[in-house]
Coordinates of C-alpha atoms and ligand atoms in Angstrom, one line a residue:
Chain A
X1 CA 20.7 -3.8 13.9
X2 CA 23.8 -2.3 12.2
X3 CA 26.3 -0.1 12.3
X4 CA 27.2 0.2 8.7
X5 CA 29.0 3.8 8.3
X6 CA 28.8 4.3 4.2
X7 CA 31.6 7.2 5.3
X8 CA 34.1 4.9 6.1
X9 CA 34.2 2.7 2.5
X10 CA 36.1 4.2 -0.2
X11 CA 34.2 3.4 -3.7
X12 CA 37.8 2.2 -5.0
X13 CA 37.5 -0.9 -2.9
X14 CA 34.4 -2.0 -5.0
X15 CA 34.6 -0.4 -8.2
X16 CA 34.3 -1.7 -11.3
X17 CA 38.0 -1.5 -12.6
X18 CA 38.3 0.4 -15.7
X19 CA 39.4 -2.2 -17.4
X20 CA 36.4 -4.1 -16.7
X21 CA 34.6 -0.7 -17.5
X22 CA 32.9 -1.1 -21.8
X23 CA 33.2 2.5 -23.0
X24 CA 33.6 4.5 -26.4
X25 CA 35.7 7.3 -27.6
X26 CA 34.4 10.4 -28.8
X27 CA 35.0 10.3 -32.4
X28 CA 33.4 6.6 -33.0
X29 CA 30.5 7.0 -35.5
X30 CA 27.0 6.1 -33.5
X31 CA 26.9 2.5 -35.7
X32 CA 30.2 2.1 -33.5
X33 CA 28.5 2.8 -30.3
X34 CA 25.2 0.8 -31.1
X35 CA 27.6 -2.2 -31.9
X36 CA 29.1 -1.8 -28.3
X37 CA 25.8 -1.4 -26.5
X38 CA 23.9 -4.5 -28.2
X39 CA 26.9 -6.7 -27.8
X40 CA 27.6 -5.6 -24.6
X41 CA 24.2 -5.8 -23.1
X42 CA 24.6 -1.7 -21.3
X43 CA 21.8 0.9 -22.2
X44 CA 24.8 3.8 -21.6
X45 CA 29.2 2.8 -21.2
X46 CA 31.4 5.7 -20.0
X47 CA 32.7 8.0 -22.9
X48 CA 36.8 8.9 -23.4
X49 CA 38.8 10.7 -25.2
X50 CA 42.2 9.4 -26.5
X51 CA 43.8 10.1 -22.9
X52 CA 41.4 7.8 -21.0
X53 CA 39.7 11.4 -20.0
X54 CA 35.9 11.2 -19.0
X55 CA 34.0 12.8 -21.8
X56 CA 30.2 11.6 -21.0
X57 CA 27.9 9.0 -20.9
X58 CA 26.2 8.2 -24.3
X59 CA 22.8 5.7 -24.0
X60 CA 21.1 3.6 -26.2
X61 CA 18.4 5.9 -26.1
X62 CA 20.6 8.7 -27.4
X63 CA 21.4 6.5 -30.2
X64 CA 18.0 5.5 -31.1
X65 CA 16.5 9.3 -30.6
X66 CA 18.9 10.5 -33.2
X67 CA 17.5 7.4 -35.8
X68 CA 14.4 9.3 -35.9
X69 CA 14.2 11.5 -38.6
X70 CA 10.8 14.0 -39.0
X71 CA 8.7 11.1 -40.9
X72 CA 10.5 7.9 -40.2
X73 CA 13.6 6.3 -38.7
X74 CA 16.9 7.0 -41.0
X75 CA 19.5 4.5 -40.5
X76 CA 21.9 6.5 -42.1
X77 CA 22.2 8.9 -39.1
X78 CA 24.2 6.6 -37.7
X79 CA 26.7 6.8 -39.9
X80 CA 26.9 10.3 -40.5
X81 CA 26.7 11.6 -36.7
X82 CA 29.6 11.0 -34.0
X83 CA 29.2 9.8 -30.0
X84 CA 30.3 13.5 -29.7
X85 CA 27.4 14.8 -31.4
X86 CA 24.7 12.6 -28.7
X87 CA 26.5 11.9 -25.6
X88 CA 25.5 14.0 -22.2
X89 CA 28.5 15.4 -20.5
X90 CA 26.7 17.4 -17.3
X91 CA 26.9 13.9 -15.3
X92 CA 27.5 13.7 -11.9
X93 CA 30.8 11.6 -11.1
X94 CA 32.6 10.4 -7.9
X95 CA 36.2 11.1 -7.3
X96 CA 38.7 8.3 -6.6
X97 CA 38.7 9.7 -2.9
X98 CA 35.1 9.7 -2.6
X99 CA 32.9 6.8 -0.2
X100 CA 29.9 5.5 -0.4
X101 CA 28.0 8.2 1.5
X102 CA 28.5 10.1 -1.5
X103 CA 27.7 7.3 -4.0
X104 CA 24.6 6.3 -2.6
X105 CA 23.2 10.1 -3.2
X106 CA 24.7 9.7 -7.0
X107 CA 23.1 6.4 -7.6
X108 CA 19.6 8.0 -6.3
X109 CA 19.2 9.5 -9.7
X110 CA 21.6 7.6 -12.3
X111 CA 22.4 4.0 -12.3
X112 CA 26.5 4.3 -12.3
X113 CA 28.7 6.7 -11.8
X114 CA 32.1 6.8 -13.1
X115 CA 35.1 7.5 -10.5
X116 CA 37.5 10.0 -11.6
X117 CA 41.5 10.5 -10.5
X118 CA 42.9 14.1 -10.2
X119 CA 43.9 14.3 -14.2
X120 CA 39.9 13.2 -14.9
X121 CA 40.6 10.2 -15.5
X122 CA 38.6 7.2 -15.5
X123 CA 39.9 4.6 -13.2
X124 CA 36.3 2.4 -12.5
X125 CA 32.8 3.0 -12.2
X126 CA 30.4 2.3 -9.2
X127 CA 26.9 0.8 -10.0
X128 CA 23.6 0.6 -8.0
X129 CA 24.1 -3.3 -8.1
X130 CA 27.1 -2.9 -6.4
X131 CA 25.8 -0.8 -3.3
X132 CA 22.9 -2.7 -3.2
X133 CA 25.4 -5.9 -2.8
X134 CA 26.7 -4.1 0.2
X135 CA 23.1 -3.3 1.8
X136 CA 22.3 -6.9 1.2
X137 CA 25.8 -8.3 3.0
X138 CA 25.4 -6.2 5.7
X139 CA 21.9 -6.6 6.5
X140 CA 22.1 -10.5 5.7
X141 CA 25.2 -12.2 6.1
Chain B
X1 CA 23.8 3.0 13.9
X2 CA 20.5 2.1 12.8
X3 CA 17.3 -1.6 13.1
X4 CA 16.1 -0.7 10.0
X5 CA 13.9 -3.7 9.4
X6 CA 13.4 -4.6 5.8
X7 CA 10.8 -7.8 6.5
X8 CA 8.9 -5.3 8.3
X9 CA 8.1 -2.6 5.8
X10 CA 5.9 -3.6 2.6
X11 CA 6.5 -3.4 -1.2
X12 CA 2.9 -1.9 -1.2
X13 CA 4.3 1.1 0.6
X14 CA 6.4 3.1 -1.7
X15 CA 5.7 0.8 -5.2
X16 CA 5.3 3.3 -8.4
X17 CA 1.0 2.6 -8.8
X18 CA 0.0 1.0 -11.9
X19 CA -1.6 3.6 -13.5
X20 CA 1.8 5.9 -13.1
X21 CA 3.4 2.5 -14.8
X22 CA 4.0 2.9 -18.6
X23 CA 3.5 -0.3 -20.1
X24 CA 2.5 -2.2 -23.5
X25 CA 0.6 -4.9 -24.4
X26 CA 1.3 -8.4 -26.0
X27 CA -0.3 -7.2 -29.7
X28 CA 1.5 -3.8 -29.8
X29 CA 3.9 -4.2 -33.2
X30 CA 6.9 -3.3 -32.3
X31 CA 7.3 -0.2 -33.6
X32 CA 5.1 1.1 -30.8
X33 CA 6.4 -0.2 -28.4
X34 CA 9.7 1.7 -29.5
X35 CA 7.6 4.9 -29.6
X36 CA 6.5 4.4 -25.5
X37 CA 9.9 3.4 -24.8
X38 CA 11.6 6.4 -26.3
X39 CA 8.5 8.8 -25.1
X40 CA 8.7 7.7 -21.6
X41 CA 12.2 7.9 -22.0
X42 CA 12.3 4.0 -20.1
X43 CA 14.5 1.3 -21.2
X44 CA 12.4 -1.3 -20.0
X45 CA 8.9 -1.9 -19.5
X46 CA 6.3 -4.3 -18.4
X47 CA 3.9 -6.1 -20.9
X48 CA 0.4 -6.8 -19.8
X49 CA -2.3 -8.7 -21.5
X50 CA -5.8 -7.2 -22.1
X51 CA -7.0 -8.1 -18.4
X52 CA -3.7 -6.4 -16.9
X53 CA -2.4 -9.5 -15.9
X54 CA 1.5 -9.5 -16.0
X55 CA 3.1 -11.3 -19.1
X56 CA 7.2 -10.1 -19.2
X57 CA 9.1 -7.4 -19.9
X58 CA 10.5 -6.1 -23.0
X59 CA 13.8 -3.7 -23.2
X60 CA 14.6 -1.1 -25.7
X61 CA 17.7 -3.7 -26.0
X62 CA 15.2 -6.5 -27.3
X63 CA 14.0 -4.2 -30.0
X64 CA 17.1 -2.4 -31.6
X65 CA 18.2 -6.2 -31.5
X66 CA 15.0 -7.3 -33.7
X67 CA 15.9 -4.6 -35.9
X68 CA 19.4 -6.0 -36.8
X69 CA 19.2 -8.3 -40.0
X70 CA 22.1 -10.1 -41.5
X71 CA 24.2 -7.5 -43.3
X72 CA 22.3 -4.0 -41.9
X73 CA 19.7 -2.8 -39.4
X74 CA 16.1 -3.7 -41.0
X75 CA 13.2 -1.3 -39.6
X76 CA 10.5 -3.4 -41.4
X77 CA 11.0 -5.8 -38.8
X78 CA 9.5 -3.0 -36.5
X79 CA 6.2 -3.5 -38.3
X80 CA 6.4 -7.1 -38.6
X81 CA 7.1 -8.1 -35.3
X82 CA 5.0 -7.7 -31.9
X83 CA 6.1 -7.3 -28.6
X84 CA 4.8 -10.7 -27.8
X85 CA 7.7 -11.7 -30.0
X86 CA 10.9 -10.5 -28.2
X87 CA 9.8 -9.6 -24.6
X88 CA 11.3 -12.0 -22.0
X89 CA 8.4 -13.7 -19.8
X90 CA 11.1 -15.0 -17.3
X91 CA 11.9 -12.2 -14.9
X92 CA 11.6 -12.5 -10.9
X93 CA 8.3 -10.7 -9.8
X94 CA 7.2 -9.4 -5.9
X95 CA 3.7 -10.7 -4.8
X96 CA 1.7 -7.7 -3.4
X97 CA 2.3 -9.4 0.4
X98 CA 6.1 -9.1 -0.1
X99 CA 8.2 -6.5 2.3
X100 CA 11.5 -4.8 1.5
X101 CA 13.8 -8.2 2.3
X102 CA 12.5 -9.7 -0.6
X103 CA 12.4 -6.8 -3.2
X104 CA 16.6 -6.1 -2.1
X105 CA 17.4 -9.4 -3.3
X106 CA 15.8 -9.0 -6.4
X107 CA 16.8 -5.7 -7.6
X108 CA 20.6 -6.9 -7.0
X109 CA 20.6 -8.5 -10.3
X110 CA 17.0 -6.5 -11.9
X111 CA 16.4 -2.8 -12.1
X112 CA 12.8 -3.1 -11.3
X113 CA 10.4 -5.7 -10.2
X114 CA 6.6 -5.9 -10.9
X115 CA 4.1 -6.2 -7.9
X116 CA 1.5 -8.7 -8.5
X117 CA -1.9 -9.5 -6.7
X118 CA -2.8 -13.1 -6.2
X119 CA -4.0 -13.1 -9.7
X120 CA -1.5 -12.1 -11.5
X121 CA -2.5 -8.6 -12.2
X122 CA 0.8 -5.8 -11.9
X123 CA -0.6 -3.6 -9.1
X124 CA 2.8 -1.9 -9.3
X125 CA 6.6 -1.7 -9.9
X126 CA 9.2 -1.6 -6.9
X127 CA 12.6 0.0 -8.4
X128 CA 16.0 0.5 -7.7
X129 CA 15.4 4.3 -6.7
X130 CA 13.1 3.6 -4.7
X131 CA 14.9 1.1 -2.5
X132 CA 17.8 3.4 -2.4
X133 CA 15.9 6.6 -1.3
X134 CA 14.5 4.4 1.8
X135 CA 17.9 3.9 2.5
X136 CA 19.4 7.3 2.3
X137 CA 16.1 8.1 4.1
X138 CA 17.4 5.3 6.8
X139 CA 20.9 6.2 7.2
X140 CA 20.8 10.3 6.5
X141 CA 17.3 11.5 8.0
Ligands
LIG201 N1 25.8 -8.1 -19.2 C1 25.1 -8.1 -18.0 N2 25.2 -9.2 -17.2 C2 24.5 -9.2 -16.0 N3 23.7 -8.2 -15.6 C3 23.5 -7.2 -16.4 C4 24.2 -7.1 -17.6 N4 23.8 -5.9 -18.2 C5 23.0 -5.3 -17.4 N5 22.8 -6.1 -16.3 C6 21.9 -5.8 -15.2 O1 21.0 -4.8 -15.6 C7 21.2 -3.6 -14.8 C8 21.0 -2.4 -15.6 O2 21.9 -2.4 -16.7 P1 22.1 -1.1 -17.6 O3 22.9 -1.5 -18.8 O4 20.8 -0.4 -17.8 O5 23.0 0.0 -16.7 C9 24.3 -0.3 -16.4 C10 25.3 0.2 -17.4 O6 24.8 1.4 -18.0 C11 26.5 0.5 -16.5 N6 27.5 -0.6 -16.5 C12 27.5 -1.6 -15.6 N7 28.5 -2.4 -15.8 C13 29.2 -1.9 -16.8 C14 30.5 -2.2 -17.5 N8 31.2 -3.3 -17.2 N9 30.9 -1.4 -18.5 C15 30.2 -0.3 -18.8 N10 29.0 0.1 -18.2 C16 28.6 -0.7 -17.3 O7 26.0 0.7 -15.2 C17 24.6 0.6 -15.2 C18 24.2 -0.1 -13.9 O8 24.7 -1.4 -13.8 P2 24.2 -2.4 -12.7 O9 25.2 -3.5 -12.7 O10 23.9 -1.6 -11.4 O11 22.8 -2.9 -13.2 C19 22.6 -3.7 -14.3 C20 22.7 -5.2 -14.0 O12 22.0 -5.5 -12.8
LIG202 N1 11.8 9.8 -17.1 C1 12.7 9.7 -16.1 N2 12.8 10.7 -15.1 C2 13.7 10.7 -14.1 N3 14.6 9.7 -14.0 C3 14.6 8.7 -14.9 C4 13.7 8.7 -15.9 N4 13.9 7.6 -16.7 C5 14.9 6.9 -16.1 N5 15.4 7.6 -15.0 C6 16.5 7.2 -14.1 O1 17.3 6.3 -14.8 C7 17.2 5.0 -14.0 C8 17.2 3.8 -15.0 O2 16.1 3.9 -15.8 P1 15.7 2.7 -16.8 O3 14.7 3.2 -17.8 O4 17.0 2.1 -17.3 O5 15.1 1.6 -15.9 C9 13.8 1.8 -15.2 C10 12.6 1.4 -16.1 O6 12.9 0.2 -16.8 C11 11.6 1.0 -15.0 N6 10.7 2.1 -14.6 C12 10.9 3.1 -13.7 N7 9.8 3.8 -13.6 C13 8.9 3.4 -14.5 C14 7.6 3.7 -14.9 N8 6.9 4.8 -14.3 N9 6.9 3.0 -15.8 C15 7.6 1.9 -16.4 N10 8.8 1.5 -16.1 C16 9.5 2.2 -15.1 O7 12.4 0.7 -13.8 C17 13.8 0.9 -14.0 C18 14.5 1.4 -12.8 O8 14.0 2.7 -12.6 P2 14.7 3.6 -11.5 O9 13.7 4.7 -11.1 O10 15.2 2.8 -10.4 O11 16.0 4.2 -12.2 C19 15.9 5.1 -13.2 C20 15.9 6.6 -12.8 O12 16.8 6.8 -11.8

């Protein structure tokens, strides 16, 4: 039995903070990006402009998908093409003010979601780990 | 205010079926593995061996990794490598008899989990969506 009310936690208090947060900007070549993913470990990272503004979310896959040229896969794309040119910008984001009720209907369909201040700024992201943490403490501990 | 009772509900419930389960197989070269990752649009897959028994998983991650050489990214090593190469065999798996207590533990630190039968053969994968809808389903219907 619980009475867990997701309405009543702010996603601030568990956030990634955005320092914490690996991201790119938008003008990095996709060779940059690649190098962030791989040594980072993500398959996507938040994308900024020079403000700390939330651009997108650029994946490995986008990276990879824009390798492939008509007959084989051409490396050089990667140098040639910006995280500008791939990334997704119609992504769902939580704002600073938002609680978990609204994250858990986010995290249905994407695997983070980055929280956003009033100027669009990136201050942390919220992860499906991370509301899965608070399932598991409040149904087990 | 909700007994939602995880030990009582079973993986076999709401588990993706294997045949809706893209997968590979230990011999696939690389390079088609890359093709069924990027089709499906997946990060990560399982890998089975000819009898459908369970062998590890392998990430769009492992692959772009294989392709770096020492100075540049080599896509030869896309047909001389096979999936039996880079996948990683030890991941956390559910057993077919396991219930929604143990499947939340696991999917804190994996994004999916294959269901296996008592020998060894992926019946299914329980993901991180999944879990997550029986929740909002839980808390919100
Ligand atoms: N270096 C690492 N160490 C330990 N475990 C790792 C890991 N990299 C990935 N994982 C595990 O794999 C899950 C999926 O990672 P993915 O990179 O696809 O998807 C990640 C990634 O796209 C993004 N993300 C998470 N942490 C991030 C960070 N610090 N910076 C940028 N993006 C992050 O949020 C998604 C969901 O993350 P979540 O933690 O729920 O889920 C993660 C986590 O459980
Ligand atoms: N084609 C698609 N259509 C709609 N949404 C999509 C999608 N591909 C990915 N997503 C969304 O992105 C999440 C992460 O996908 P990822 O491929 O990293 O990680 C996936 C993938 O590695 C694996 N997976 C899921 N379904 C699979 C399937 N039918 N066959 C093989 N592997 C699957 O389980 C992980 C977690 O999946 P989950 O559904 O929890 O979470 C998925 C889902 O919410």
């Amino acid at each position: 039995l619980t009475n867990f009310d997701l309405s009543s936690i702010p996603v601030k208090r568990d956030m990634i903070e955005a320092e914490k947060v690996a991201h790119v900007q938008l003008q990095n070549p996709l060779e940059h990006a690649l190098l962030v993913l791989t040594k980072t470990g993500y398959n996507a990272v938040p994308v900024l402009d020079l403000n700390g503004r939330f651009c997108g979310i650029i994946s490995k896959s986008d990276i990879v998908e824009a390798m492939f040229g008509i007959e084989q896969i051409e490396v050089d794309k990667l140098y040639e093409n910006t995280v500008e040119d791939v990334m997704h910008s119609d992504v769902p984001t939580v704002s600073e003010h938002d609680t978990l009720e609204k994250a858990l209907h986010v995290l249905i369909d994407h695997s983070f979601a980055c929280v956003l201040n009033q100027d669009d700024e990136m201050i942390g992201i919220y992860t499906r780990r991370e509301i899965l943490k608070q399932f598991r403490n409040e149904f087990y501990e």
